Structures are given as structure tokens and as C-alpha cells.
JSON list of C-alpha atoms in Angstrom, two decimals:
[
{"chain": "A", "resi": 1, "resn": "UNK", "atom": "CA", "xyz": [97.25, 71.84, 111.00]},
{"chain": "A", "resi": 2, "resn": "UNK", "atom": "CA", "xyz": [95.44, 71.93, 114.32]},
{"chain": "A", "resi": 3, "resn": "UNK", "atom": "CA", "xyz": [93.00, 74.78, 114.75]},
{"chain": "A", "resi": 4, "resn": "UNK", "atom": "CA", "xyz": [91.10, 76.40, 117.58]},
{"chain": "A", "resi": 5, "resn": "UNK", "atom": "CA", "xyz": [88.40, 74.06, 118.86]},
{"chain": "A", "resi": 6, "resn": "UNK", "atom": "CA", "xyz": [85.18, 75.42, 120.33]},
{"chain": "A", "resi": 7, "resn": "UNK", "atom": "CA", "xyz": [82.41, 73.49, 121.98]},
{"chain": "A", "resi": 8, "resn": "UNK", "atom": "CA", "xyz": [79.56, 73.18, 121.72]},
{"chain": "A", "resi": 9, "resn": "UNK", "atom": "CA", "xyz": [78.96, 74.35, 118.16]},
{"chain": "A", "resi": 10, "resn": "UNK", "atom": "CA", "xyz": [75.32, 75.11, 118.85]},
{"chain": "A", "resi": 11, "resn": "UNK", "atom": "CA", "xyz": [73.53, 75.85, 122.11]},
{"chain": "A", "resi": 12, "resn": "UNK", "atom": "CA", "xyz": [69.94, 76.71, 122.87]},
{"chain": "A", "resi": 13, "resn": "UNK", "atom": "CA", "xyz": [69.09, 78.15, 126.28]},
{"chain": "A", "resi": 14, "resn": "UNK", "atom": "CA", "xyz": [66.11, 79.79, 127.86]},
{"chain": "A", "resi": 15, "resn": "UNK", "atom": "CA", "xyz": [66.09, 83.28, 129.33]},
{"chain": "A", "resi": 16, "resn": "UNK", "atom": "CA", "xyz": [67.69, 83.52, 132.76]},
{"chain": "A", "resi": 17, "resn": "UNK", "atom": "CA", "xyz": [69.56, 80.25, 132.30]},
{"chain": "A", "resi": 18, "resn": "UNK", "atom": "CA", "xyz": [73.34, 79.89, 132.34]},
{"chain": "A", "resi": 19, "resn": "UNK", "atom": "CA", "xyz": [75.68, 78.71, 129.59]},
{"chain": "A", "resi": 20, "resn": "UNK", "atom": "CA", "xyz": [79.31, 77.67, 129.47]},
{"chain": "A", "resi": 21, "resn": "UNK", "atom": "CA", "xyz": [81.30, 77.85, 126.26]},
{"chain": "A", "resi": 22, "resn": "UNK", "atom": "CA", "xyz": [84.66, 76.12, 125.92]},
{"chain": "A", "resi": 23, "resn": "UNK", "atom": "CA", "xyz": [87.69, 76.97, 123.82]},
{"chain": "A", "resi": 24, "resn": "UNK", "atom": "CA", "xyz": [90.78, 74.87, 123.16]},
{"chain": "A", "resi": 25, "resn": "UNK", "atom": "CA", "xyz": [93.55, 76.97, 121.60]},
{"chain": "A", "resi": 26, "resn": "UNK", "atom": "CA", "xyz": [96.00, 75.88, 118.93]},
{"chain": "A", "resi": 27, "resn": "UNK", "atom": "CA", "xyz": [98.74, 73.75, 120.56]},
{"chain": "A", "resi": 28, "resn": "UNK", "atom": "CA", "xyz": [101.49, 75.93, 122.08]},
{"chain": "A", "resi": 29, "resn": "UNK", "atom": "CA", "xyz": [99.34, 79.05, 121.94]},
{"chain": "A", "resi": 30, "resn": "UNK", "atom": "CA", "xyz": [99.21, 80.76, 125.32]},
{"chain": "A", "resi": 31, "resn": "UNK", "atom": "CA", "xyz": [96.74, 83.57, 124.63]},
{"chain": "A", "resi": 32, "resn": "UNK", "atom": "CA", "xyz": [93.00, 83.33, 124.20]},
{"chain": "A", "resi": 33, "resn": "UNK", "atom": "CA", "xyz": [90.49, 85.97, 123.10]},
{"chain": "A", "resi": 34, "resn": "UNK", "atom": "CA", "xyz": [86.68, 85.89, 123.18]},
{"chain": "A", "resi": 35, "resn": "UNK", "atom": "CA", "xyz": [84.50, 87.75, 120.71]},
{"chain": "A", "resi": 36, "resn": "UNK", "atom": "CA", "xyz": [80.74, 88.12, 120.25]},
{"chain": "A", "resi": 37, "resn": "UNK", "atom": "CA", "xyz": [79.26, 88.55, 116.77]},
{"chain": "A", "resi": 38, "resn": "UNK", "atom": "CA", "xyz": [75.62, 89.48, 116.29]},
{"chain": "A", "resi": 39, "resn": "UNK", "atom": "CA", "xyz": [73.81, 88.79, 113.00]},
{"chain": "A", "resi": 40, "resn": "UNK", "atom": "CA", "xyz": [75.30, 90.87, 110.20]},
{"chain": "A", "resi": 41, "resn": "UNK", "atom": "CA", "xyz": [77.68, 92.60, 112.59]},
{"chain": "A", "resi": 42, "resn": "UNK", "atom": "CA", "xyz": [81.41, 92.70, 113.17]},
{"chain": "A", "resi": 43, "resn": "UNK", "atom": "CA", "xyz": [82.99, 90.71, 116.01]},
{"chain": "A", "resi": 44, "resn": "UNK", "atom": "CA", "xyz": [83.06, 92.59, 119.31]},
{"chain": "A", "resi": 45, "resn": "UNK", "atom": "CA", "xyz": [85.96, 91.92, 121.66]},
{"chain": "A", "resi": 46, "resn": "UNK", "atom": "CA", "xyz": [84.91, 90.63, 125.09]},
{"chain": "A", "resi": 47, "resn": "UNK", "atom": "CA", "xyz": [88.01, 89.57, 127.01]},
{"chain": "A", "resi": 48, "resn": "UNK", "atom": "CA", "xyz": [91.48, 88.05, 126.63]},
{"chain": "A", "resi": 49, "resn": "UNK", "atom": "CA", "xyz": [93.84, 85.95, 128.72]},
{"chain": "A", "resi": 50, "resn": "UNK", "atom": "CA", "xyz": [97.60, 85.48, 128.58]},
{"chain": "A", "resi": 51, "resn": "UNK", "atom": "CA", "xyz": [99.27, 82.79, 130.66]},
{"chain": "A", "resi": 52, "resn": "UNK", "atom": "CA", "xyz": [96.07, 82.28, 132.64]},
{"chain": "A", "resi": 53, "resn": "UNK", "atom": "CA", "xyz": [95.80, 85.93, 133.63]},
{"chain": "A", "resi": 54, "resn": "UNK", "atom": "CA", "xyz": [93.24, 88.38, 132.28]},
{"chain": "A", "resi": 55, "resn": "UNK", "atom": "CA", "xyz": [95.03, 90.61, 129.81]},
{"chain": "A", "resi": 56, "resn": "UNK", "atom": "CA", "xyz": [92.49, 92.95, 128.21]},
{"chain": "A", "resi": 57, "resn": "UNK", "atom": "CA", "xyz": [88.81, 93.60, 128.73]},
{"chain": "A", "resi": 58, "resn": "UNK", "atom": "CA", "xyz": [86.33, 94.81, 126.17]},
{"chain": "A", "resi": 59, "resn": "UNK", "atom": "CA", "xyz": [82.57, 95.03, 126.18]},
{"chain": "A", "resi": 60, "resn": "UNK", "atom": "CA", "xyz": [81.94, 91.97, 128.34]},
{"chain": "A", "resi": 61, "resn": "UNK", "atom": "CA", "xyz": [78.75, 92.25, 130.41]},
{"chain": "A", "resi": 62, "resn": "UNK", "atom": "CA", "xyz": [79.03, 91.80, 134.18]},
{"chain": "A", "resi": 63, "resn": "UNK", "atom": "CA", "xyz": [76.83, 88.70, 133.80]},
{"chain": "A", "resi": 64, "resn": "UNK", "atom": "CA", "xyz": [79.65, 87.03, 131.89]},
{"chain": "A", "resi": 65, "resn": "UNK", "atom": "CA", "xyz": [82.91, 85.74, 133.30]},
{"chain": "A", "resi": 66, "resn": "UNK", "atom": "CA", "xyz": [85.79, 83.82, 131.81]},
{"chain": "A", "resi": 67, "resn": "UNK", "atom": "CA", "xyz": [88.99, 82.11, 132.80]},
{"chain": "A", "resi": 68, "resn": "UNK", "atom": "CA", "xyz": [91.95, 80.34, 131.31]},
{"chain": "A", "resi": 69, "resn": "UNK", "atom": "CA", "xyz": [93.11, 77.08, 132.80]},
{"chain": "A", "resi": 70, "resn": "UNK", "atom": "CA", "xyz": [96.54, 75.53, 133.31]},
{"chain": "A", "resi": 71, "resn": "UNK", "atom": "CA", "xyz": [96.27, 73.64, 130.00]},
{"chain": "A", "resi": 72, "resn": "UNK", "atom": "CA", "xyz": [95.48, 77.02, 128.32]},
{"chain": "A", "resi": 73, "resn": "UNK", "atom": "CA", "xyz": [91.92, 76.15, 127.44]},
{"chain": "A", "resi": 74, "resn": "UNK", "atom": "CA", "xyz": [89.36, 78.79, 128.32]},
{"chain": "A", "resi": 75, "resn": "UNK", "atom": "CA", "xyz": [85.73, 78.87, 129.35]},
{"chain": "A", "resi": 76, "resn": "UNK", "atom": "CA", "xyz": [83.21, 81.68, 128.99]},
{"chain": "A", "resi": 77, "resn": "UNK", "atom": "CA", "xyz": [80.48, 81.53, 131.59]},
{"chain": "A", "resi": 78, "resn": "UNK", "atom": "CA", "xyz": [77.27, 83.39, 130.86]},
{"chain": "A", "resi": 79, "resn": "UNK", "atom": "CA", "xyz": [74.56, 83.81, 133.48]},
{"chain": "A", "resi": 80, "resn": "UNK", "atom": "CA", "xyz": [71.06, 85.31, 133.53]},
{"chain": "A", "resi": 81, "resn": "UNK", "atom": "CA", "xyz": [70.89, 84.95, 129.78]},
{"chain": "A", "resi": 82, "resn": "UNK", "atom": "CA", "xyz": [68.89, 87.50, 127.84]},
{"chain": "A", "resi": 83, "resn": "UNK", "atom": "CA", "xyz": [67.41, 87.34, 124.35]},
{"chain": "A", "resi": 84, "resn": "UNK", "atom": "CA", "xyz": [70.03, 89.86, 123.24]},
{"chain": "A", "resi": 85, "resn": "UNK", "atom": "CA", "xyz": [72.81, 87.43, 124.10]},
{"chain": "A", "resi": 86, "resn": "UNK", "atom": "CA", "xyz": [71.87, 85.35, 121.07]},
{"chain": "A", "resi": 87, "resn": "UNK", "atom": "CA", "xyz": [74.93, 85.54, 118.83]},
{"chain": "A", "resi": 88, "resn": "UNK", "atom": "CA", "xyz": [77.96, 83.74, 117.53]},
{"chain": "A", "resi": 89, "resn": "UNK", "atom": "CA", "xyz": [80.73, 83.51, 120.10]},
{"chain": "A", "resi": 90, "resn": "UNK", "atom": "CA", "xyz": [84.22, 83.12, 118.76]},
{"chain": "A", "resi": 91, "resn": "UNK", "atom": "CA", "xyz": [87.39, 82.20, 120.51]},
{"chain": "A", "resi": 92, "resn": "UNK", "atom": "CA", "xyz": [90.76, 83.08, 118.99]},
{"chain": "A", "resi": 93, "resn": "UNK", "atom": "CA", "xyz": [94.24, 82.11, 120.07]},
{"chain": "A", "resi": 94, "resn": "UNK", "atom": "CA", "xyz": [97.72, 83.45, 119.51]},
{"chain": "A", "resi": 95, "resn": "UNK", "atom": "CA", "xyz": [101.27, 82.81, 120.66]},
{"chain": "A", "resi": 96, "resn": "UNK", "atom": "CA", "xyz": [102.22, 85.82, 122.73]},
{"chain": "A", "resi": 97, "resn": "UNK", "atom": "CA", "xyz": [105.76, 84.68, 123.06]},
{"chain": "A", "resi": 98, "resn": "UNK", "atom": "CA", "xyz": [106.15, 84.72, 119.29]},
{"chain": "A", "resi": 99, "resn": "UNK", "atom": "CA", "xyz": [103.97, 86.38, 116.70]},
{"chain": "A", "resi": 100, "resn": "UNK", "atom": "CA", "xyz": [100.65, 87.96, 117.52]},
{"chain": "A", "resi": 101, "resn": "UNK", "atom": "CA", "xyz": [98.47, 86.69, 114.70]},
{"chain": "A", "resi": 102, "resn": "UNK", "atom": "CA", "xyz": [95.15, 85.57, 116.17]},
{"chain": "A", "resi": 103, "resn": "UNK", "atom": "CA", "xyz": [93.43, 82.53, 114.69]},
{"chain": "A", "resi": 104, "resn": "UNK", "atom": "CA", "xyz": [89.72, 82.07, 115.19]},
{"chain": "A", "resi": 105, "resn": "UNK", "atom": "CA", "xyz": [87.71, 78.96, 115.90]},
{"chain": "A", "resi": 106, "resn": "UNK", "atom": "CA", "xyz": [84.47, 78.04, 114.13]},
{"chain": "A", "resi": 107, "resn": "UNK", "atom": "CA", "xyz": [82.36, 79.60, 116.86]},
{"chain": "A", "resi": 108, "resn": "UNK", "atom": "CA", "xyz": [79.49, 78.62, 119.10]},
{"chain": "A", "resi": 109, "resn": "UNK", "atom": "CA", "xyz": [76.05, 79.72, 118.01]},
{"chain": "A", "resi": 110, "resn": "UNK", "atom": "CA", "xyz": [74.07, 80.60, 121.12]},
{"chain": "A", "resi": 111, "resn": "UNK", "atom": "CA", "xyz": [70.32, 81.00, 120.82]},
{"chain": "A", "resi": 112, "resn": "UNK", "atom": "CA", "xyz": [68.39, 82.30, 123.81]},
{"chain": "A", "resi": 113, "resn": "UNK", "atom": "CA", "xyz": [64.64, 81.66, 123.69]},
{"chain": "G", "resi": 1, "resn": "UNK", "atom": "CA", "xyz": [88.81, 103.87, 122.34]},
{"chain": "G", "resi": 2, "resn": "UNK", "atom": "CA", "xyz": [89.69, 102.84, 118.82]},
{"chain": "G", "resi": 3, "resn": "UNK", "atom": "CA", "xyz": [87.18, 103.33, 116.00]},
{"chain": "G", "resi": 4, "resn": "UNK", "atom": "CA", "xyz": [87.64, 101.58, 112.66]},
{"chain": "G", "resi": 5, "resn": "UNK", "atom": "CA", "xyz": [85.61, 102.60, 109.64]},
{"chain": "G", "resi": 6, "resn": "UNK", "atom": "CA", "xyz": [85.44, 100.37, 106.57]},
{"chain": "G", "resi": 7, "resn": "UNK", "atom": "CA", "xyz": [84.23, 101.08, 103.03]},
{"chain": "G", "resi": 8, "resn": "UNK", "atom": "CA", "xyz": [82.43, 100.00, 100.99]},
{"chain": "G", "resi": 9, "resn": "UNK", "atom": "CA", "xyz": [79.90, 97.84, 102.81]},
{"chain": "G", "resi": 10, "resn": "UNK", "atom": "CA", "xyz": [79.21, 95.91, 99.59]},
{"chain": "G", "resi": 11, "resn": "UNK", "atom": "CA", "xyz": [81.50, 95.50, 96.60]},
{"chain": "G", "resi": 12, "resn": "UNK", "atom": "CA", "xyz": [80.60, 93.65, 93.42]},
{"chain": "G", "resi": 13, "resn": "UNK", "atom": "CA", "xyz": [83.32, 93.02, 90.82]},
{"chain": "G", "resi": 14, "resn": "UNK", "atom": "CA", "xyz": [83.66, 90.91, 87.71]},
{"chain": "G", "resi": 15, "resn": "UNK", "atom": "CA", "xyz": [85.72, 87.76, 88.00]},
{"chain": "G", "resi": 16, "resn": "UNK", "atom": "CA", "xyz": [89.30, 88.56, 87.09]},
{"chain": "G", "resi": 17, "resn": "UNK", "atom": "CA", "xyz": [89.05, 92.22, 88.08]},
{"chain": "G", "resi": 18, "resn": "UNK", "atom": "CA", "xyz": [90.64, 93.79, 91.15]},
{"chain": "G", "resi": 19, "resn": "UNK", "atom": "CA", "xyz": [88.92, 94.67, 94.40]},
{"chain": "G", "resi": 20, "resn": "UNK", "atom": "CA", "xyz": [89.96, 97.32, 96.89]},
{"chain": "G", "resi": 21, "resn": "UNK", "atom": "CA", "xyz": [88.60, 97.73, 100.42]},
{"chain": "G", "resi": 22, "resn": "UNK", "atom": "CA", "xyz": [89.57, 100.72, 102.54]},
{"chain": "G", "resi": 23, "resn": "UNK", "atom": "CA", "xyz": [89.69, 101.29, 106.29]},
{"chain": "G", "resi": 24, "resn": "UNK", "atom": "CA", "xyz": [90.51, 104.22, 108.54]},
{"chain": "G", "resi": 25, "resn": "UNK", "atom": "CA", "xyz": [91.35, 104.14, 112.22]},
{"chain": "G", "resi": 26, "resn": "UNK", "atom": "CA", "xyz": [91.26, 106.78, 114.92]},
{"chain": "G", "resi": 27, "resn": "UNK", "atom": "CA", "xyz": [93.81, 105.73, 117.56]},
{"chain": "G", "resi": 28, "resn": "UNK", "atom": "CA", "xyz": [97.35, 106.76, 116.62]},
{"chain": "G", "resi": 29, "resn": "UNK", "atom": "CA", "xyz": [98.64, 104.13, 119.08]},
{"chain": "G", "resi": 30, "resn": "UNK", "atom": "CA", "xyz": [97.30, 101.32, 116.89]},
{"chain": "G", "resi": 31, "resn": "UNK", "atom": "CA", "xyz": [100.17, 99.49, 115.25]},
{"chain": "G", "resi": 32, "resn": "UNK", "atom": "CA", "xyz": [98.84, 96.16, 114.02]},
{"chain": "G", "resi": 33, "resn": "UNK", "atom": "CA", "xyz": [96.29, 95.82, 111.20]},
{"chain": "G", "resi": 34, "resn": "UNK", "atom": "CA", "xyz": [95.02, 92.36, 110.20]},
{"chain": "G", "resi": 35, "resn": "UNK", "atom": "CA", "xyz": [92.47, 91.48, 107.56]},
{"chain": "G", "resi": 36, "resn": "UNK", "atom": "CA", "xyz": [90.04, 88.61, 107.99]},
{"chain": "G", "resi": 37, "resn": "UNK", "atom": "CA", "xyz": [87.84, 86.77, 105.52]},
{"chain": "G", "resi": 38, "resn": "UNK", "atom": "CA", "xyz": [84.62, 85.28, 106.85]},
{"chain": "G", "resi": 39, "resn": "UNK", "atom": "CA", "xyz": [82.46, 82.84, 104.96]},
{"chain": "G", "resi": 40, "resn": "UNK", "atom": "CA", "xyz": [78.89, 82.13, 105.97]},
{"chain": "G", "resi": 41, "resn": "UNK", "atom": "CA", "xyz": [78.71, 80.08, 109.15]},
{"chain": "G", "resi": 42, "resn": "UNK", "atom": "CA", "xyz": [82.46, 80.05, 109.66]},
{"chain": "G", "resi": 43, "resn": "UNK", "atom": "CA", "xyz": [84.95, 81.83, 111.85]},
{"chain": "G", "resi": 44, "resn": "UNK", "atom": "CA", "xyz": [87.04, 84.75, 110.57]},
{"chain": "G", "resi": 45, "resn": "UNK", "atom": "CA", "xyz": [90.14, 83.57, 108.70]},
{"chain": "G", "resi": 46, "resn": "UNK", "atom": "CA", "xyz": [93.30, 85.66, 108.86]},
{"chain": "G", "resi": 47, "resn": "UNK", "atom": "CA", "xyz": [94.41, 86.37, 105.30]},
{"chain": "G", "resi": 48, "resn": "UNK", "atom": "CA", "xyz": [97.07, 89.05, 105.68]},
{"chain": "G", "resi": 49, "resn": "UNK", "atom": "CA", "xyz": [98.30, 91.55, 108.23]},
{"chain": "G", "resi": 50, "resn": "UNK", "atom": "CA", "xyz": [100.60, 94.56, 108.42]},
{"chain": "G", "resi": 51, "resn": "UNK", "atom": "CA", "xyz": [102.50, 96.23, 111.20]},
{"chain": "G", "resi": 52, "resn": "UNK", "atom": "CA", "xyz": [103.03, 99.96, 111.52]},
{"chain": "G", "resi": 53, "resn": "UNK", "atom": "CA", "xyz": [106.73, 99.74, 110.69]},
{"chain": "G", "resi": 54, "resn": "UNK", "atom": "CA", "xyz": [105.89, 98.54, 107.17]},
{"chain": "G", "resi": 55, "resn": "UNK", "atom": "CA", "xyz": [104.12, 100.42, 104.39]},
{"chain": "G", "resi": 56, "resn": "UNK", "atom": "CA", "xyz": [103.11, 97.55, 102.16]},
{"chain": "G", "resi": 57, "resn": "UNK", "atom": "CA", "xyz": [102.91, 93.77, 102.23]},
{"chain": "G", "resi": 58, "resn": "UNK", "atom": "CA", "xyz": [102.01, 91.32, 99.50]},
{"chain": "G", "resi": 59, "resn": "UNK", "atom": "CA", "xyz": [101.08, 87.65, 99.47]},
{"chain": "G", "resi": 60, "resn": "UNK", "atom": "CA", "xyz": [100.31, 86.28, 96.01]},
{"chain": "G", "resi": 61, "resn": "UNK", "atom": "CA", "xyz": [97.04, 87.96, 94.86]},
{"chain": "G", "resi": 62, "resn": "UNK", "atom": "CA", "xyz": [96.53, 89.85, 98.11]},
{"chain": "G", "resi": 63, "resn": "UNK", "atom": "CA", "xyz": [98.27, 93.04, 99.20]},
{"chain": "G", "resi": 64, "resn": "UNK", "atom": "CA", "xyz": [97.80, 95.50, 102.03]},
{"chain": "G", "resi": 65, "resn": "UNK", "atom": "CA", "xyz": [99.02, 99.09, 102.20]},
{"chain": "G", "resi": 66, "resn": "UNK", "atom": "CA", "xyz": [99.26, 101.31, 105.26]},
{"chain": "G", "resi": 67, "resn": "UNK", "atom": "CA", "xyz": [99.45, 105.09, 105.50]},
{"chain": "G", "resi": 68, "resn": "UNK", "atom": "CA", "xyz": [100.19, 105.92, 109.14]},
{"chain": "G", "resi": 69, "resn": "UNK", "atom": "CA", "xyz": [100.04, 109.67, 108.60]},
{"chain": "G", "resi": 70, "resn": "UNK", "atom": "CA", "xyz": [96.54, 109.51, 107.18]},
{"chain": "G", "resi": 71, "resn": "UNK", "atom": "CA", "xyz": [95.56, 106.61, 109.46]},
{"chain": "G", "resi": 72, "resn": "UNK", "atom": "CA", "xyz": [94.23, 104.44, 106.70]},
{"chain": "G", "resi": 73, "resn": "UNK", "atom": "CA", "xyz": [94.99, 101.03, 105.28]},
{"chain": "G", "resi": 74, "resn": "UNK", "atom": "CA", "xyz": [93.66, 99.13, 102.31]},
{"chain": "G", "resi": 75, "resn": "UNK", "atom": "CA", "xyz": [93.26, 95.57, 101.06]},
{"chain": "G", "resi": 76, "resn": "UNK", "atom": "CA", "xyz": [93.88, 94.87, 97.39]},
{"chain": "G", "resi": 77, "resn": "UNK", "atom": "CA", "xyz": [92.82, 91.61, 95.75]},
{"chain": "G", "resi": 78, "resn": "UNK", "atom": "CA", "xyz": [93.89, 91.07, 92.15]},
{"chain": "G", "resi": 79, "resn": "UNK", "atom": "CA", "xyz": [92.59, 88.56, 89.61]},
{"chain": "G", "resi": 80, "resn": "UNK", "atom": "CA", "xyz": [89.52, 87.88, 91.71]},
{"chain": "G", "resi": 81, "resn": "UNK", "atom": "CA", "xyz": [88.02, 84.40, 91.70]},
{"chain": "G", "resi": 82, "resn": "UNK", "atom": "CA", "xyz": [84.55, 83.12, 92.72]},
{"chain": "G", "resi": 83, "resn": "UNK", "atom": "CA", "xyz": [86.02, 81.67, 95.93]},
{"chain": "G", "resi": 84, "resn": "UNK", "atom": "CA", "xyz": [87.02, 85.20, 96.98]},
{"chain": "G", "resi": 85, "resn": "UNK", "atom": "CA", "xyz": [83.33, 85.94, 97.61]},
{"chain": "G", "resi": 86, "resn": "UNK", "atom": "CA", "xyz": [82.93, 86.47, 101.36]},
{"chain": "G", "resi": 87, "resn": "UNK", "atom": "CA", "xyz": [82.73, 89.18, 104.02]},
{"chain": "G", "resi": 88, "resn": "UNK", "atom": "CA", "xyz": [86.07, 90.88, 104.65]},
{"chain": "G", "resi": 89, "resn": "UNK", "atom": "CA", "xyz": [86.87, 92.61, 107.92]},
{"chain": "G", "resi": 90, "resn": "UNK", "atom": "CA", "xyz": [89.71, 94.98, 108.66]},
{"chain": "G", "resi": 91, "resn": "UNK", "atom": "CA", "xyz": [90.85, 95.37, 112.25]},
{"chain": "G", "resi": 92, "resn": "UNK", "atom": "CA", "xyz": [93.28, 97.33, 114.39]},
{"chain": "G", "resi": 93, "resn": "UNK", "atom": "CA", "xyz": [95.06, 96.78, 117.67]},
{"chain": "G", "resi": 94, "resn": "UNK", "atom": "CA", "xyz": [97.92, 98.15, 119.73]},
{"chain": "G", "resi": 95, "resn": "UNK", "atom": "CA", "xyz": [99.65, 94.78, 120.14]},
{"chain": "G", "resi": 96, "resn": "UNK", "atom": "CA", "xyz": [102.22, 94.80, 117.37]},
{"chain": "G", "resi": 97, "resn": "UNK", "atom": "CA", "xyz": [104.94, 93.16, 119.39]},
{"chain": "G", "resi": 98, "resn": "UNK", "atom": "CA", "xyz": [104.85, 89.94, 121.36]},
{"chain": "G", "resi": 99, "resn": "UNK", "atom": "CA", "xyz": [104.75, 90.69, 125.05]},
{"chain": "G", "resi": 100, "resn": "UNK", "atom": "CA", "xyz": [102.86, 93.85, 124.34]},
{"chain": "G", "resi": 101, "resn": "UNK", "atom": "CA", "xyz": [99.74, 92.51, 125.95]},
{"chain": "G", "resi": 102, "resn": "UNK", "atom": "CA", "xyz": [96.91, 90.49, 124.45]},
{"chain": "G", "resi": 103, "resn": "UNK", "atom": "CA", "xyz": [94.88, 93.50, 123.33]},
{"chain": "G", "resi": 104, "resn": "UNK", "atom": "CA", "xyz": [91.64, 92.78, 121.58]},
{"chain": "G", "resi": 105, "resn": "UNK", "atom": "CA", "xyz": [91.03, 93.69, 117.97]},
{"chain": "G", "resi": 106, "resn": "UNK", "atom": "CA", "xyz": [88.66, 96.48, 116.95]},
{"chain": "G", "resi": 107, "resn": "UNK", "atom": "CA", "xyz": [86.94, 95.47, 113.73]},
{"chain": "G", "resi": 108, "resn": "UNK", "atom": "CA", "xyz": [85.45, 97.47, 110.91]},
{"chain": "G", "resi": 109, "resn": "UNK", "atom": "CA", "xyz": [81.83, 96.78, 109.95]},
{"chain": "G", "resi": 110, "resn": "UNK", "atom": "CA", "xyz": [82.83, 94.48, 107.11]},
{"chain": "G", "resi": 111, "resn": "UNK", "atom": "CA", "xyz": [82.64, 94.45, 103.32]},
{"chain": "G", "resi": 112, "resn": "UNK", "atom": "CA", "xyz": [80.52, 91.92, 101.48]},
{"chain": "G", "resi": 113, "resn": "UNK", "atom": "CA", "xyz": [82.59, 91.10, 98.39]},
{"chain": "G", "resi": 114, "resn": "UNK", "atom": "CA", "xyz": [80.66, 89.56, 95.53]},
{"chain": "G", "resi": 115, "resn": "UNK", "atom": "CA", "xyz": [82.54, 88.14, 92.56]},
{"chain": "G", "resi": 116, "resn": "UNK", "atom": "CA", "xyz": [80.35, 88.08, 89.46]},
{"chain": "G", "resi": 117, "resn": "UNK", "atom": "CA", "xyz": [81.16, 85.18, 87.07]}
]
């Protein structure tokens, strides 16, 4: 079965640079969530989108922005990167019009040096 | 906001024995409680979930129970196998029903389950 696809899988950036992470949800899923997971920590909710509109907002820094496009894929844009932004970034998708189970992708490992 | 506490942080059991992980939540509006299994370097994998209108749910060797009055829920794994070794996260959200809004999940801190051969 098709899963959530995230790209890139690994990304190395320098401080103050920008990064863009991409997420392709499971086919027919219309809802996307972004989470940040630091080493040894639990995933922290950043932001979610339903039908291309922002639905819920968590602990997303002002330096980060995200959007969902007409084909339901989503991008997380991160600017003025800091060392503390180094983490695993997960995207999850669900079908809001049906059940609400959220399925996670394999993540993007961002390293800021 | 919601606060989810999870215990224990590490659990070591003999292969074939049962494992129980417990979570409590603070927000009485939470109505959806999934459990995720995360292996090293991989994304969280949904293994079972329960909604607040149900007290118990079972899927083969895995079961989850929910006590809404006490605001706690538990994961039970029977006949544990080496491949059950992983980090398990409980979570809570207020989005039990479709159309209820794409609320984010609040996770517990995780339990490192170790299955001893």
C-alpha cells in the first residue's frame, strides 16, 4: 500500500540558511500534519492542513511556514535556521472525510551546522 | 493545553510475557487515543487506537483500554516477541470524528520496550 512520502530524507544546512521539506500524503488523503522530533524525544505537533487550509497550529516557530497545495502535497519552509532546529521532521496524513487515523512518513532528518 | 504522561519510560520483559504501558491525560475534551510504535530511524507506526465512546479494543496480541473517568488508557501486548522491541508512544487528541478538525496529537514521552530472548 502507498505510504506518506517525504523528501529529502536527509538534509544538512548551515545556520541562517533556509530549508524546504516536502510531503506527499497517501492517495485520497486530504489532511496533512507536520511534527518535529528531537533526539530521544516525543514528536511535537507543528501545524496541520485540511483541504488546503490551515486547520490547527502547535508549537511552530514564526521562522517556519507551511502550506498545502491543490494536489494535497505540503511543504514546510524553514528560514533563519538555528542549531536547535536539528531534528527529525515527520509528516502524517489522514482522510478527514472518513476516519481520522494519521499515518506517518519516514521523516526528514535535518542537521543544522 | 493537553498534557499526556506515559509510564514506564523503559520496560524490559521476557519473550512470551505480557507488557503493559500506561498513559494519563489532562484534557477532558480529548476523545481519540492512538498508540504508535517507532523503530530506530523510522516514522511512528499506528498500531491501535481507541475512541472515547469505547472502553476496550483488541487486535490480535494488542489491546487498549480506556477509563474516561480516571483519564487514563493503557496498551497491553501479550505473548511478546523480539520484533515487539521498539519505542511506543501514546497520544491524545480532540478529533474523534471526521470533520472535527485536523487537531494535532499530543504525545507521551515514550516507552522503550525491550524484549529479552
